PDB file of C-alpha atoms in Angstrom:
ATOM      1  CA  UNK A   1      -8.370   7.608 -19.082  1.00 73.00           C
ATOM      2  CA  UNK A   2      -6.307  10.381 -17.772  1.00 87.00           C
ATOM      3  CA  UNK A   3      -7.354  13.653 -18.837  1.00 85.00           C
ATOM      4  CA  UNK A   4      -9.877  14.416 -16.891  1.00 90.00           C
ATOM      5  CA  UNK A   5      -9.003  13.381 -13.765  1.00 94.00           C
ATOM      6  CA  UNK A   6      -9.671  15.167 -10.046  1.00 96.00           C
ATOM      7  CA  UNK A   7      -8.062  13.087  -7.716  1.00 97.00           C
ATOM      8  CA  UNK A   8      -5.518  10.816  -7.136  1.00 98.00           C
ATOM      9  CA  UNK A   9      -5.687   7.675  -4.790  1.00 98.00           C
ATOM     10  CA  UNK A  10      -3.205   5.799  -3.644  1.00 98.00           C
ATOM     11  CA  UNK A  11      -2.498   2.197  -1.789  1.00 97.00           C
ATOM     12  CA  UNK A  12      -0.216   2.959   1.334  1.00 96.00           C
ATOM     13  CA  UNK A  13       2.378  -0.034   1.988  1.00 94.00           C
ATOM     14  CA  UNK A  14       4.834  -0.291  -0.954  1.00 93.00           C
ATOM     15  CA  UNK A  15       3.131   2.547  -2.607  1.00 95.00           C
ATOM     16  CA  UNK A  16       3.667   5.710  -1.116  1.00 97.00           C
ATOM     17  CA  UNK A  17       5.857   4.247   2.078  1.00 97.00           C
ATOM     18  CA  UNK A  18       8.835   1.661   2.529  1.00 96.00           C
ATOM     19  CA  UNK A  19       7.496   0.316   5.569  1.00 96.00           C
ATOM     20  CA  UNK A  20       9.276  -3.299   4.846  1.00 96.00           C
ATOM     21  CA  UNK A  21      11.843  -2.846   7.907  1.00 97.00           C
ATOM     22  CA  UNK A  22       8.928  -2.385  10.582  1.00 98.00           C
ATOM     23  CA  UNK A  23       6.971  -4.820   9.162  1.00 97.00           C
ATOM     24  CA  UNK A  24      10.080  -7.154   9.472  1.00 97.00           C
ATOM     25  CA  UNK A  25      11.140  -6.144  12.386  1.00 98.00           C
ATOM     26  CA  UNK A  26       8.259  -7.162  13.927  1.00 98.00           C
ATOM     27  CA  UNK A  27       8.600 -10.530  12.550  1.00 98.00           C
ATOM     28  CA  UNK A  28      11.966 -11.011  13.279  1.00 98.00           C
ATOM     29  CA  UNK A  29      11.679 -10.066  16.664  1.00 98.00           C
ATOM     30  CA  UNK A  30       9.438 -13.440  16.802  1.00 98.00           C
ATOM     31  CA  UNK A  31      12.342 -15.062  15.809  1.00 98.00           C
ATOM     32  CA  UNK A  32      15.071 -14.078  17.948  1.00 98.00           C
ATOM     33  CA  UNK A  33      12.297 -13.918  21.042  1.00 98.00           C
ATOM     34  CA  UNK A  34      12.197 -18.152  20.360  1.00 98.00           C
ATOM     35  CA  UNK A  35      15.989 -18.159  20.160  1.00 98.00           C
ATOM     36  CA  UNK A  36      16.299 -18.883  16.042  1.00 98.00           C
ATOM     37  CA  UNK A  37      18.639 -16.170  14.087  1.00 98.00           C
ATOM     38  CA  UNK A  38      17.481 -13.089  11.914  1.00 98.00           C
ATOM     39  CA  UNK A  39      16.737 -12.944   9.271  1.00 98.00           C
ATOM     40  CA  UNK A  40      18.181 -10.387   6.503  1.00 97.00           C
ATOM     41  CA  UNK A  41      15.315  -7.881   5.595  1.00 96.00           C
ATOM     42  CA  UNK A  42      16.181  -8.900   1.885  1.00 94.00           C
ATOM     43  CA  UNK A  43      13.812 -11.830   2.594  1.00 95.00           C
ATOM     44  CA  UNK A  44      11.149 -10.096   3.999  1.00 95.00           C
ATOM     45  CA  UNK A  45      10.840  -7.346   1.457  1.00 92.00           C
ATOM     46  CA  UNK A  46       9.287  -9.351  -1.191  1.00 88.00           C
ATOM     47  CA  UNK A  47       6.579 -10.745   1.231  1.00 89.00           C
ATOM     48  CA  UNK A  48       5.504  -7.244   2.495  1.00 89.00           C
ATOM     49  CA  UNK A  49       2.925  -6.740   0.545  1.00 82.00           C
ATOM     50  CA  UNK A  50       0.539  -9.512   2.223  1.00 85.00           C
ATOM     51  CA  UNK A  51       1.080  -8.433   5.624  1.00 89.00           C
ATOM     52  CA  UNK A  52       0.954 -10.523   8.584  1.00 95.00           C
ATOM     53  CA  UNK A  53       0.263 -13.626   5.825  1.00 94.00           C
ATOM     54  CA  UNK A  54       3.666 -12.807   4.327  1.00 94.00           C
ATOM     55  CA  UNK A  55       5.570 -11.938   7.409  1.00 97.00           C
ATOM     56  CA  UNK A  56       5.073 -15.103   9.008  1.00 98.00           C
ATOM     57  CA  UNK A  57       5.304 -17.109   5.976  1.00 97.00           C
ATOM     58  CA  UNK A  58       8.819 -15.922   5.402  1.00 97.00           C
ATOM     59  CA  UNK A  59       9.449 -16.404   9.351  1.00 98.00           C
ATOM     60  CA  UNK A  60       8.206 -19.523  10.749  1.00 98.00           C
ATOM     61  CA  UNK A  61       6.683 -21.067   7.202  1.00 97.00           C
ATOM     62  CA  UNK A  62       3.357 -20.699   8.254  1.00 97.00           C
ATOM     63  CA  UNK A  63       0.219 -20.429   6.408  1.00 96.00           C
ATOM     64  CA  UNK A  64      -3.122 -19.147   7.712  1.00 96.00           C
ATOM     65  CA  UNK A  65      -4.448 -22.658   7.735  1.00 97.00           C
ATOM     66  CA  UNK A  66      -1.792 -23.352  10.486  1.00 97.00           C
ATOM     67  CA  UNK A  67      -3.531 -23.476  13.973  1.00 97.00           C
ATOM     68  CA  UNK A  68      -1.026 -21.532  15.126  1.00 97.00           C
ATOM     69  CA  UNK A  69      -1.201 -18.666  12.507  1.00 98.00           C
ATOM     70  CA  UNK A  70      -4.216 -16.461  14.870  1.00 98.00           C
ATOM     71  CA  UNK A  71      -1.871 -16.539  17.430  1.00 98.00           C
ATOM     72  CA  UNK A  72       1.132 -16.012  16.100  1.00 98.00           C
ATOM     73  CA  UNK A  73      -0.572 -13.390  13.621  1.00 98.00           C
ATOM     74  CA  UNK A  74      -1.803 -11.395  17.119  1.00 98.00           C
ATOM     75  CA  UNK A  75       1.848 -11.568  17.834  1.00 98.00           C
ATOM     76  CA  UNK A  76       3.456 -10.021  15.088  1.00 98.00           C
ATOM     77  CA  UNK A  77       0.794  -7.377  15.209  1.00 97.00           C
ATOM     78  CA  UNK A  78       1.671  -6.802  18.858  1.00 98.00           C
ATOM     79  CA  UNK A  79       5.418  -6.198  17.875  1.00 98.00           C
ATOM     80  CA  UNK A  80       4.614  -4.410  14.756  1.00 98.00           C
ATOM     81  CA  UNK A  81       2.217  -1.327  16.655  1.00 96.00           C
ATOM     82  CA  UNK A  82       5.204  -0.755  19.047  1.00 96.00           C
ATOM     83  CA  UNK A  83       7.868  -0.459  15.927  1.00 96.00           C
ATOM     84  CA  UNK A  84       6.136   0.963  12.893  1.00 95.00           C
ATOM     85  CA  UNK A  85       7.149   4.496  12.876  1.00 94.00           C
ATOM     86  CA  UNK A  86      10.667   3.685  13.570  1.00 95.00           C
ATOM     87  CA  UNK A  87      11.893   2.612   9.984  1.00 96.00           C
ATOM     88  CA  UNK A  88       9.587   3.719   7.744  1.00 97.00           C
ATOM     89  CA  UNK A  89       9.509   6.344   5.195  1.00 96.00           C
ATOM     90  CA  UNK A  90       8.090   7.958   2.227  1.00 97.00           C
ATOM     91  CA  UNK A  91       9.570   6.750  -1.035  1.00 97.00           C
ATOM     92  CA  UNK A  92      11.736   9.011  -3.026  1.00 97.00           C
ATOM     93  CA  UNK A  93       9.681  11.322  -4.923  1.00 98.00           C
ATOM     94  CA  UNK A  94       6.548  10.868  -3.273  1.00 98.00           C
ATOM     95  CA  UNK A  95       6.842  13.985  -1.392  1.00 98.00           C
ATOM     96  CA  UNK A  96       7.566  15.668  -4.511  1.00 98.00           C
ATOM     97  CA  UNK A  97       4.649  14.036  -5.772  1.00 98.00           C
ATOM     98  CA  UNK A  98       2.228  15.083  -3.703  1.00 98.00           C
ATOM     99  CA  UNK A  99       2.927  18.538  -3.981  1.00 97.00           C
ATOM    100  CA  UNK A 100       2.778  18.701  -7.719  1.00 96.00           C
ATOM    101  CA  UNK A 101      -0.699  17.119  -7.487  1.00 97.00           C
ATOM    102  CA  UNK A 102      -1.659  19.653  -4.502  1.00 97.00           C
ATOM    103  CA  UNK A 103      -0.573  22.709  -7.225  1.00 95.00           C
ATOM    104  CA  UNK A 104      -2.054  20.992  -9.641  1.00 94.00           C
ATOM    105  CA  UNK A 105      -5.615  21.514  -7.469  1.00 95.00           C
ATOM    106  CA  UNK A 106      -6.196  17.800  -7.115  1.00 96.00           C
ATOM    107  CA  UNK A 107      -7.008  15.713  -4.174  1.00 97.00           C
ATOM    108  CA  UNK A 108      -5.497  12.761  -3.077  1.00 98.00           C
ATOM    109  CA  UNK A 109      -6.448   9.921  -0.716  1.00 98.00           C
ATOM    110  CA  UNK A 110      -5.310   6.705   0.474  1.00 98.00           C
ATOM    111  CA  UNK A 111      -7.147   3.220   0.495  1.00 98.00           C
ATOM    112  CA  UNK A 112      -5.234   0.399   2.469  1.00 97.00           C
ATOM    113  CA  UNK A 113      -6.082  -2.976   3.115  1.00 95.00           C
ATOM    114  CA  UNK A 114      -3.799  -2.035   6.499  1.00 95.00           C
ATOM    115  CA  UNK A 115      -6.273  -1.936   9.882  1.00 95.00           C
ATOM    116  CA  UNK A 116      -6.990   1.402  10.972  1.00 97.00           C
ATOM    117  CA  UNK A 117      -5.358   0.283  14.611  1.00 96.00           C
ATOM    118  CA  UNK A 118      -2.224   0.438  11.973  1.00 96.00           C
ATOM    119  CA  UNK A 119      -3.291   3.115   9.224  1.00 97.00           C
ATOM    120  CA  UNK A 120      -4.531   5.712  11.663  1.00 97.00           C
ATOM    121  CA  UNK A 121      -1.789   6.345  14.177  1.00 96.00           C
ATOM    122  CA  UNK A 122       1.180   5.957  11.123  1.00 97.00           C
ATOM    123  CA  UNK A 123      -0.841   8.497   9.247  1.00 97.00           C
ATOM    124  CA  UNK A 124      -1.211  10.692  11.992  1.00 96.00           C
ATOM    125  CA  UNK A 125       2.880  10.256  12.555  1.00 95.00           C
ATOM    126  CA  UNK A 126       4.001  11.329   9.435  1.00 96.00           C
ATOM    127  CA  UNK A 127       3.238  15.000   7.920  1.00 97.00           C
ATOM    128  CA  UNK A 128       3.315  13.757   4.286  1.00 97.00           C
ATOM    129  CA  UNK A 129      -0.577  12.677   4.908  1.00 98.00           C
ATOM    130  CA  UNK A 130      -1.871  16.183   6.482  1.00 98.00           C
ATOM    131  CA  UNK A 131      -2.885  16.776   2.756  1.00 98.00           C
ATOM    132  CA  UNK A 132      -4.955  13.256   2.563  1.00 98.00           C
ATOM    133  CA  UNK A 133      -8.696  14.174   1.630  1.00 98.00           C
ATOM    134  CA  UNK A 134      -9.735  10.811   2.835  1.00 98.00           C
ATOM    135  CA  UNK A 135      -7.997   7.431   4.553  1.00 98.00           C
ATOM    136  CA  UNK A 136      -9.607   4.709   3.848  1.00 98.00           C
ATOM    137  CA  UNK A 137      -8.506   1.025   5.786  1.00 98.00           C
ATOM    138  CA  UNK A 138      -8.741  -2.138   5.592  1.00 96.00           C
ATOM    139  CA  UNK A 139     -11.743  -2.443   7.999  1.00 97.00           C
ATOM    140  CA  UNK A 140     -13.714   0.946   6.758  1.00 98.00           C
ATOM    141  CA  UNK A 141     -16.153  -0.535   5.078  1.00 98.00           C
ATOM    142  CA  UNK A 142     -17.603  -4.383   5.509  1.00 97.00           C
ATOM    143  CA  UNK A 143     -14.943  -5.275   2.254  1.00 97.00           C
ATOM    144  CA  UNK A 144     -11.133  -4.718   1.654  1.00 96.00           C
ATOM    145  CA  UNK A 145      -9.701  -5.207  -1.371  1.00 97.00           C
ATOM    146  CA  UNK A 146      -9.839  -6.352  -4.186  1.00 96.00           C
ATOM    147  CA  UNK A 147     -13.646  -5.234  -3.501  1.00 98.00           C
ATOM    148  CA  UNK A 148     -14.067  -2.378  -4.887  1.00 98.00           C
ATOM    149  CA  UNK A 149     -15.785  -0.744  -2.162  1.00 98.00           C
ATOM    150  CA  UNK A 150     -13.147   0.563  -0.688  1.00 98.00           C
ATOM    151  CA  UNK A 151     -12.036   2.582  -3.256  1.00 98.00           C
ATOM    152  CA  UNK A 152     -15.803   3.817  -3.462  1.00 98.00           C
ATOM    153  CA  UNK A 153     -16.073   4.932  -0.316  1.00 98.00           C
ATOM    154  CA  UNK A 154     -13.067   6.738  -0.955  1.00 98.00           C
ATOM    155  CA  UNK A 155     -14.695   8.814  -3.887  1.00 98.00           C
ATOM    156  CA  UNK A 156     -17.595   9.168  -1.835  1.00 98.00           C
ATOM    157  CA  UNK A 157     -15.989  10.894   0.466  1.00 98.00           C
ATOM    158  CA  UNK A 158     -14.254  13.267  -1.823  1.00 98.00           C
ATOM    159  CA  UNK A 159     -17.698  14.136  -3.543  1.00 98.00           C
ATOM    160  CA  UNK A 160     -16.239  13.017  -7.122  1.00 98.00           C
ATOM    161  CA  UNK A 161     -17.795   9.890  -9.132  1.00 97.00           C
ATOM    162  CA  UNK A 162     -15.553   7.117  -9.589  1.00 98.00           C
ATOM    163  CA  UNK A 163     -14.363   7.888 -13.072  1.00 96.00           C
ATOM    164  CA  UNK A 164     -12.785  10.903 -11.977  1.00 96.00           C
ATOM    165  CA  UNK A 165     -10.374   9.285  -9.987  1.00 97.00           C
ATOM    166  CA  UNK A 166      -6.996   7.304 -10.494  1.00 98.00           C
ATOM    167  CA  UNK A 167      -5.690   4.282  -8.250  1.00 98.00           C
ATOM    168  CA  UNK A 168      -2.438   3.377  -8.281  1.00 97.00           C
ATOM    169  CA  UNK A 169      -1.137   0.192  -6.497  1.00 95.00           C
ATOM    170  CA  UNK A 170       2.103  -2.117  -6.352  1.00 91.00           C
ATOM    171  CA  UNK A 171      -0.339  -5.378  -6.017  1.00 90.00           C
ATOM    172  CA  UNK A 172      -2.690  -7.046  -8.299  1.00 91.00           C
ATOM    173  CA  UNK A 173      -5.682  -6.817  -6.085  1.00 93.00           C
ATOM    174  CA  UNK A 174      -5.027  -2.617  -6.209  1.00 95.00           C
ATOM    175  CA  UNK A 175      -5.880  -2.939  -9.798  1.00 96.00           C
ATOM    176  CA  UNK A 176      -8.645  -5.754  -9.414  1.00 97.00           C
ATOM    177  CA  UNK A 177     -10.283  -2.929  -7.213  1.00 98.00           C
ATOM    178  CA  UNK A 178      -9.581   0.065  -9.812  1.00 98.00           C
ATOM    179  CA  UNK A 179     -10.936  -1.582 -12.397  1.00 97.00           C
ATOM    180  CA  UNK A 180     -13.863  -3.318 -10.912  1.00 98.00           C
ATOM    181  CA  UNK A 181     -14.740   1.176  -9.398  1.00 98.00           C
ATOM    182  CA  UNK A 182     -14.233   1.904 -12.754  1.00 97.00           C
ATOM    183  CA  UNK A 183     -11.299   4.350 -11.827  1.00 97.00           C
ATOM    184  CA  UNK A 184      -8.118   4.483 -14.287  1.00 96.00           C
ATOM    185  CA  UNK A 185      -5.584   2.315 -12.671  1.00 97.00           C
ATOM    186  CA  UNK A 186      -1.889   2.386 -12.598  1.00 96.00           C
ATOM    187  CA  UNK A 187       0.781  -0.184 -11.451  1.00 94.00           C
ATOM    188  CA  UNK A 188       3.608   0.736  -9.635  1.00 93.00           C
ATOM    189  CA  UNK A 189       5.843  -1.574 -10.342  1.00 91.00           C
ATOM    190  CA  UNK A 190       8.942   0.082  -7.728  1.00 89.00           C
ATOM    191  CA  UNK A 191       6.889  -1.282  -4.961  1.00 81.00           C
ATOM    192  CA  UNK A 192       6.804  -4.869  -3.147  1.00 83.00           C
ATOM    193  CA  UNK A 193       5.906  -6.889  -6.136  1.00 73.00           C
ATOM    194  CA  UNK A 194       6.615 -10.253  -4.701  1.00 57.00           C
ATOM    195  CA  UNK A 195       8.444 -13.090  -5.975  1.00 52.00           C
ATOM    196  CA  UNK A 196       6.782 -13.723  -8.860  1.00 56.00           C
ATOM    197  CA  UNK A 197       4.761 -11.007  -9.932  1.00 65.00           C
ATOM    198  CA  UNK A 198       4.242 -10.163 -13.662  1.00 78.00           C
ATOM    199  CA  UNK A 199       2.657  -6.245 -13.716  1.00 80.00           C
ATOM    200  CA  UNK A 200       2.093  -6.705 -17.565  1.00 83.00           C
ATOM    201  CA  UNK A 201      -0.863  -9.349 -16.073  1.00 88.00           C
ATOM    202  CA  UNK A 202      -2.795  -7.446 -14.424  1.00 91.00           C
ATOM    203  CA  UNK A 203      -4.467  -5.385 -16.651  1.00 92.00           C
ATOM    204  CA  UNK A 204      -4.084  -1.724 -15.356  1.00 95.00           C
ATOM    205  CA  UNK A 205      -4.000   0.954 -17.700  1.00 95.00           C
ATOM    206  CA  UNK A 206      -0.334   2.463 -17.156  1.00 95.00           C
ATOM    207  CA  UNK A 207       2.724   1.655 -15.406  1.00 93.00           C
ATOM    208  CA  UNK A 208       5.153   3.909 -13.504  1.00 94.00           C
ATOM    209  CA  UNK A 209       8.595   2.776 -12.484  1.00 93.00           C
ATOM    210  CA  UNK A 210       9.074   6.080  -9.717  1.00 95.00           C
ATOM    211  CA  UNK A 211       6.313   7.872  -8.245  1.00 97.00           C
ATOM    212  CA  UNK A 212       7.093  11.046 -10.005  1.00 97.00           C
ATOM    213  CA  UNK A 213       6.169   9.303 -13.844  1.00 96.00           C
ATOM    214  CA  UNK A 214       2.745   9.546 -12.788  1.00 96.00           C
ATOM    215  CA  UNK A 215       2.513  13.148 -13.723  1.00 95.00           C
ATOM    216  CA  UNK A 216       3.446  12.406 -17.024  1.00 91.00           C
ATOM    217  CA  UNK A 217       0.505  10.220 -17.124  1.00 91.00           C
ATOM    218  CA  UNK A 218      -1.901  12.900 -15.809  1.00 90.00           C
ATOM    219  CA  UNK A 219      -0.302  15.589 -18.721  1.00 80.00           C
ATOM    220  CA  UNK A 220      -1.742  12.896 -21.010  1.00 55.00           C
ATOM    221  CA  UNK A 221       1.833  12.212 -21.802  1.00 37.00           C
ATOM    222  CA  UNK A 222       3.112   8.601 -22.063  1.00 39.00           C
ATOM    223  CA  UNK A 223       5.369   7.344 -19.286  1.00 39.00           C
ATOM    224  CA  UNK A 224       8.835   5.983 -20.161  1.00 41.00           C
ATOM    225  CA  UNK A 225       7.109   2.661 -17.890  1.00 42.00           C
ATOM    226  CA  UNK A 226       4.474   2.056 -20.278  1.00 40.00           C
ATOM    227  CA  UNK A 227       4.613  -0.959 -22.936  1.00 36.00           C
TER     228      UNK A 227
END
């Protein structure tokens, strides 16, 4: 699944960036704006990987079936576009990672289910992406995952048939997607997992514990996070 292999795509949020304390930032800020006390970010963390959904739930307790949720949801996006280059950064490693798979002559890419009013200007911010072949959000195509159309697009755009890629995610729906392109698929399991999230579940092919195990995967080695 691994061996011949010609680009590398990645999920953004949780994958390649810890952007947890903008994301709760921007919820909290809802909080202490109505007078109620902050909330640690150790709360929040978990929840980051469903967004605005998450966010609020861990804030107000809030569902999307609330009537409130579309505004409060507008909100929190409002608060989040003025904050999210502030506290977020690159994993460890990553950096590293993407410039052993630049010397290694393969491409990489990212496929969000973030909007591009979000993916485009943090993208833009931060130099690690300069290298991205293709950035492919939320709203790109008429699906987000876990369609796997995202994900196709992406290959599209780097001229390379689905099977020649690998997608690596820190949420189920990353590997619903991989699998259902027919791309390898690998879990990473340092990212925002959630509360109850079982990465031995969801079917992907590997698991990596740090962004850097992934080249052991791609030397057709086995990583010390498989089982």
């Amino acid at each position: 699944m691994f061996t011949d292999i010609e680009a590398v795509l990645f999920d953004l949020d949780g994958t390649l960036i810890d952007s947890a304390p903008d994301l709760g930032a921007a919820a909290d800020k809802m909080r202490t704006d109505r007078g109620l006390a902050s909330l640690p970010l150790a709360l929040y963390r978990p929840m980051t990987g469903a967004g605005a959904r998450g966010m609020l739930g861990v804030a107000f307790g809030v569902t999307p079936e609330h009537p409130d949720f579309p505004v409060l949801r507008e909100e929190f996006f409002t608060n989040y576009e003025a904050c999210m280059t502030r506290r977020t950064f690159a994993f460890d490693e990553v950096a590293e990672l993407i410039q052993a798979l630049l010397a290694r002559r393969l491409a990489w890419g990212v496929v969000t289910n973030k909007a591009s009013r979000f993916t485009d200007p943090l993208t833009r911010s931060m130099p690690l992406f300069a290298t991205a072949s293709a950035v492919i959000s939320g709203d790109t195509t008429p699906h987000s995952k876990p369609h796997p159309e995202p994900l196709l697009e992406a290959a599209r755009r780097l001229g390379l048939a689905p099977e020649k890629c690998v997608y690596v995610g820190d949420d189920e729906r990353d590997v619903v997607a991989g699998l259902a392109a027919g791309m390898g698929t690998v879990a990473a399991t340092y990212g925002y997992l959630g509360n109850r999230a079982d990465t031995a579940q969801w079917g992907a092919h590997a698991a990596i514990a740090s962004p850097l195990q992934l080249l052991h995967l791609l030397q057709g080695l086995q990583s010390p996070a498989m089982t």
